[in-house]
XYZ file of C-alpha atoms in Angstrom:
229
model
C 17.678 14.689 0.461
C 21.116 13.753 1.752
C 20.646 15.781 4.932
C 17.191 14.281 5.500
C 18.597 10.747 5.252
C 21.492 11.677 7.521
C 19.132 13.090 10.160
C 16.858 10.036 9.986
C 19.742 7.559 10.220
C 21.345 9.511 13.048
C 18.049 9.454 14.960
C 17.803 5.707 14.303
C 21.355 5.208 15.552
C 20.807 7.106 18.810
C 17.510 5.267 19.361
C 19.179 1.905 18.783
C 22.010 2.879 21.124
C 19.476 3.562 23.882
C 17.964 0.136 23.227
C 21.454 -1.370 23.467
C 22.191 0.544 26.671
C 18.903 -0.727 28.123
C 20.562 -4.157 28.139
C 23.375 -2.939 30.411
C 21.999 -0.067 32.539
C 18.853 1.089 34.284
C 17.264 4.360 33.163
C 17.412 7.500 35.286
C 14.089 8.738 33.927
C 10.911 7.222 32.593
C 8.262 8.290 30.135
C 8.344 11.774 28.632
C 11.355 12.934 30.640
C 13.550 10.213 29.139
C 12.490 10.995 25.571
C 12.823 14.754 26.094
C 16.487 14.296 27.042
C 16.879 11.838 24.158
C 15.598 14.450 21.679
C 18.021 17.076 23.042
C 21.035 14.778 22.766
C 19.978 13.472 19.351
C 19.683 17.050 18.083
C 23.144 17.909 19.460
C 24.740 14.845 17.851
C 22.943 15.513 14.557
C 24.182 19.118 14.473
C 27.731 17.954 15.137
C 27.679 15.198 12.505
C 26.096 17.331 9.769
C 27.530 20.789 10.452
C 30.293 21.139 13.034
C 32.203 18.032 11.975
C 33.096 19.593 8.608
C 34.835 22.512 10.316
C 37.632 20.391 11.774
C 40.876 20.483 9.813
C 41.968 17.089 11.095
C 38.504 15.551 10.969
C 39.491 11.886 10.746
C 41.698 12.195 13.812
C 39.086 13.732 16.107
C 35.552 13.183 14.799
C 35.016 9.756 16.339
C 36.415 10.998 19.669
C 33.971 13.915 19.686
C 31.102 11.590 18.823
C 32.115 9.260 21.664
C 32.192 12.205 24.073
C 28.658 13.146 23.005
C 27.430 9.557 23.325
C 29.087 9.235 26.737
C 27.335 12.421 27.868
C 24.050 11.080 26.526
C 24.505 7.796 28.391
C 25.512 9.653 31.564
C 22.346 11.765 31.362
C 19.915 8.939 30.597
C 21.289 5.966 32.571
C 22.651 5.026 35.990
C 25.901 3.089 36.204
C 29.575 3.046 37.135
C 32.057 4.943 35.012
C 34.015 1.835 34.004
C 31.003 -0.042 32.628
C 29.683 3.119 30.977
C 33.003 3.693 29.208
C 33.157 0.045 28.156
C 29.578 -0.125 26.857
C 29.603 3.238 25.041
C 32.862 2.567 23.183
C 31.931 -1.034 22.390
C 28.478 -0.050 21.114
C 29.934 2.687 18.919
C 32.608 0.341 17.534
C 30.092 -2.446 16.841
C 27.723 -0.091 15.011
C 30.620 1.294 12.975
C 31.959 -2.189 12.129
C 28.569 -3.484 11.005
C 27.981 -0.469 8.767
C 31.443 -0.524 7.206
C 31.695 -4.280 6.681
C 28.368 -4.431 4.833
C 29.654 -1.862 2.343
C 33.062 -3.519 2.006
C 31.447 -6.909 1.413
C 29.317 -5.443 -1.383
C 32.250 -3.638 -2.996
C 34.277 -6.851 -2.901
C 31.416 -8.872 -4.395
C 30.396 -6.358 -7.078
C 33.841 -5.072 -8.030
C 32.608 -1.469 -7.817
C 34.843 1.325 -6.627
C 33.723 3.342 -3.623
C 33.186 6.394 -5.852
C 30.874 4.413 -8.144
C 29.030 3.059 -5.142
C 28.521 6.484 -3.509
C 27.333 8.142 -6.721
C 24.857 5.341 -7.423
C 22.114 7.036 -5.397
C 19.476 4.246 -5.456
C 22.064 1.628 -4.444
C 23.626 3.853 -1.797
C 20.216 4.667 -0.305
C 19.222 0.995 -0.297
C 22.388 0.108 1.626
C 21.697 2.855 4.158
C 18.442 1.117 5.057
C 20.145 -2.298 4.938
C 22.716 -1.087 7.473
C 19.854 0.106 9.658
C 18.202 -3.320 9.541
C 21.477 -5.036 10.441
C 21.922 -2.716 13.424
C 18.368 -3.499 14.560
C 19.118 -7.234 14.322
C 22.321 -6.774 16.357
C 20.519 -4.876 19.131
C 17.713 -7.452 19.267
C 20.303 -10.228 19.579
C 22.084 -8.505 22.473
C 18.830 -7.722 24.278
C 17.778 -11.352 23.943
C 20.880 -12.666 25.698
C 21.650 -9.910 28.205
C 19.720 -7.979 30.846
C 21.111 -5.144 32.992
C 22.744 -6.451 36.186
C 22.156 -4.795 39.524
C 24.905 -2.253 40.232
C 25.736 -1.341 43.818
C 28.467 1.152 42.931
C 31.106 -0.796 44.854
C 34.481 -0.746 43.052
C 35.826 -4.136 42.069
C 39.376 -5.390 41.708
C 38.883 -6.052 37.984
C 37.901 -2.471 37.076
C 41.437 -1.457 35.927
C 41.613 -4.596 33.781
C 38.198 -3.942 32.236
C 39.225 -0.459 31.065
C 41.970 -2.076 28.976
C 39.394 -3.361 26.477
C 37.820 0.013 25.546
C 41.255 1.653 25.387
C 42.440 -0.980 22.898
C 39.244 -0.454 20.896
C 39.874 3.301 20.866
C 43.349 2.724 19.447
C 42.013 0.437 16.696
C 39.281 2.985 15.858
C 41.939 5.670 15.574
C 43.947 3.497 13.179
C 40.836 2.776 11.082
C 39.964 6.457 10.725
C 43.547 7.449 9.929
C 44.229 4.686 7.404
C 41.553 5.770 4.921
C 44.126 6.900 2.390
C 45.632 3.397 2.185
C 42.982 0.857 1.195
C 44.970 -2.234 2.190
C 45.932 -0.823 5.578
C 42.360 0.328 6.189
C 40.997 -3.158 5.409
C 43.450 -4.721 7.849
C 42.525 -2.345 10.677
C 38.823 -2.742 9.906
C 39.193 -6.511 10.336
C 41.079 -5.898 13.601
C 38.196 -3.705 14.757
C 35.711 -6.480 13.996
C 37.773 -8.914 16.088
C 38.076 -6.341 18.864
C 34.295 -5.824 18.881
C 33.739 -9.569 19.284
C 36.283 -9.679 22.132
C 34.677 -6.659 23.814
C 31.177 -8.136 23.684
C 32.365 -11.445 25.149
C 34.308 -9.582 27.850
C 31.263 -7.457 28.701
C 29.077 -10.517 29.089
C 31.691 -12.329 31.197
C 32.412 -9.339 33.436
C 28.700 -8.797 34.066
C 28.347 -12.476 34.911
C 31.305 -12.121 37.278
C 29.659 -9.074 38.831
C 26.341 -10.878 39.319
C 28.093 -13.869 40.885
C 30.039 -11.631 43.274
C 26.869 -9.810 44.334
C 25.082 -13.104 44.894
C 27.920 -14.372 47.097
C 27.885 -11.153 49.122
C 24.119 -11.410 49.590
C 24.444 -15.044 50.726
C 27.248 -14.114 53.124
C 25.117 -11.313 54.657
C 22.144 -13.671 54.974
C 24.366 -16.278 56.620
C 25.708 -13.737 59.138
C 22.192 -12.615 60.023
C 21.084 -16.213 60.425
């Protein structure tokens, strides 16, 4: 039953990530071709999460990096876009999904006074919160899609690209601290809060940078039209 739930939630997560990426990129494929590649990548990620991940000795130090590599490859296969925006969006989406899932559990544990062991071994409660996390992720994706549409990308490098990569790198560092502070509850809570703040900063930065990109493209188009006139 645990594996079935894990497979279902992993499929939901990859599907929601594609819906999130639809707000920032244009698809390379349409129809059956897109979903065929989606099934292949979802199967690969599911195998890693449920089987291969347990074989790593230093799992907490590398598992999120391996997942990000898989998600980056999935995004590279399914969507068009520059490397800097792809890196930014993939890491930010992963961090936001992780923060939402973790904070819901932490809020419940704080409210109920339960230990994490009691919470995990309470199967009905744990299963209910799995579906609650899924609903919260759906709400997050719907919110982003409502306020953001994919900008037109011409592939031209911009002066702010090096600055934009600073955000995902900082998020990677905070993710690393979260995964490696699990043995110390207080330290883990502090880094989890930092991750939440970093996710908010990343989303605002993504929106602003895309707006900056759209404005720059509009100015270039107006300049070309003026020259032709």
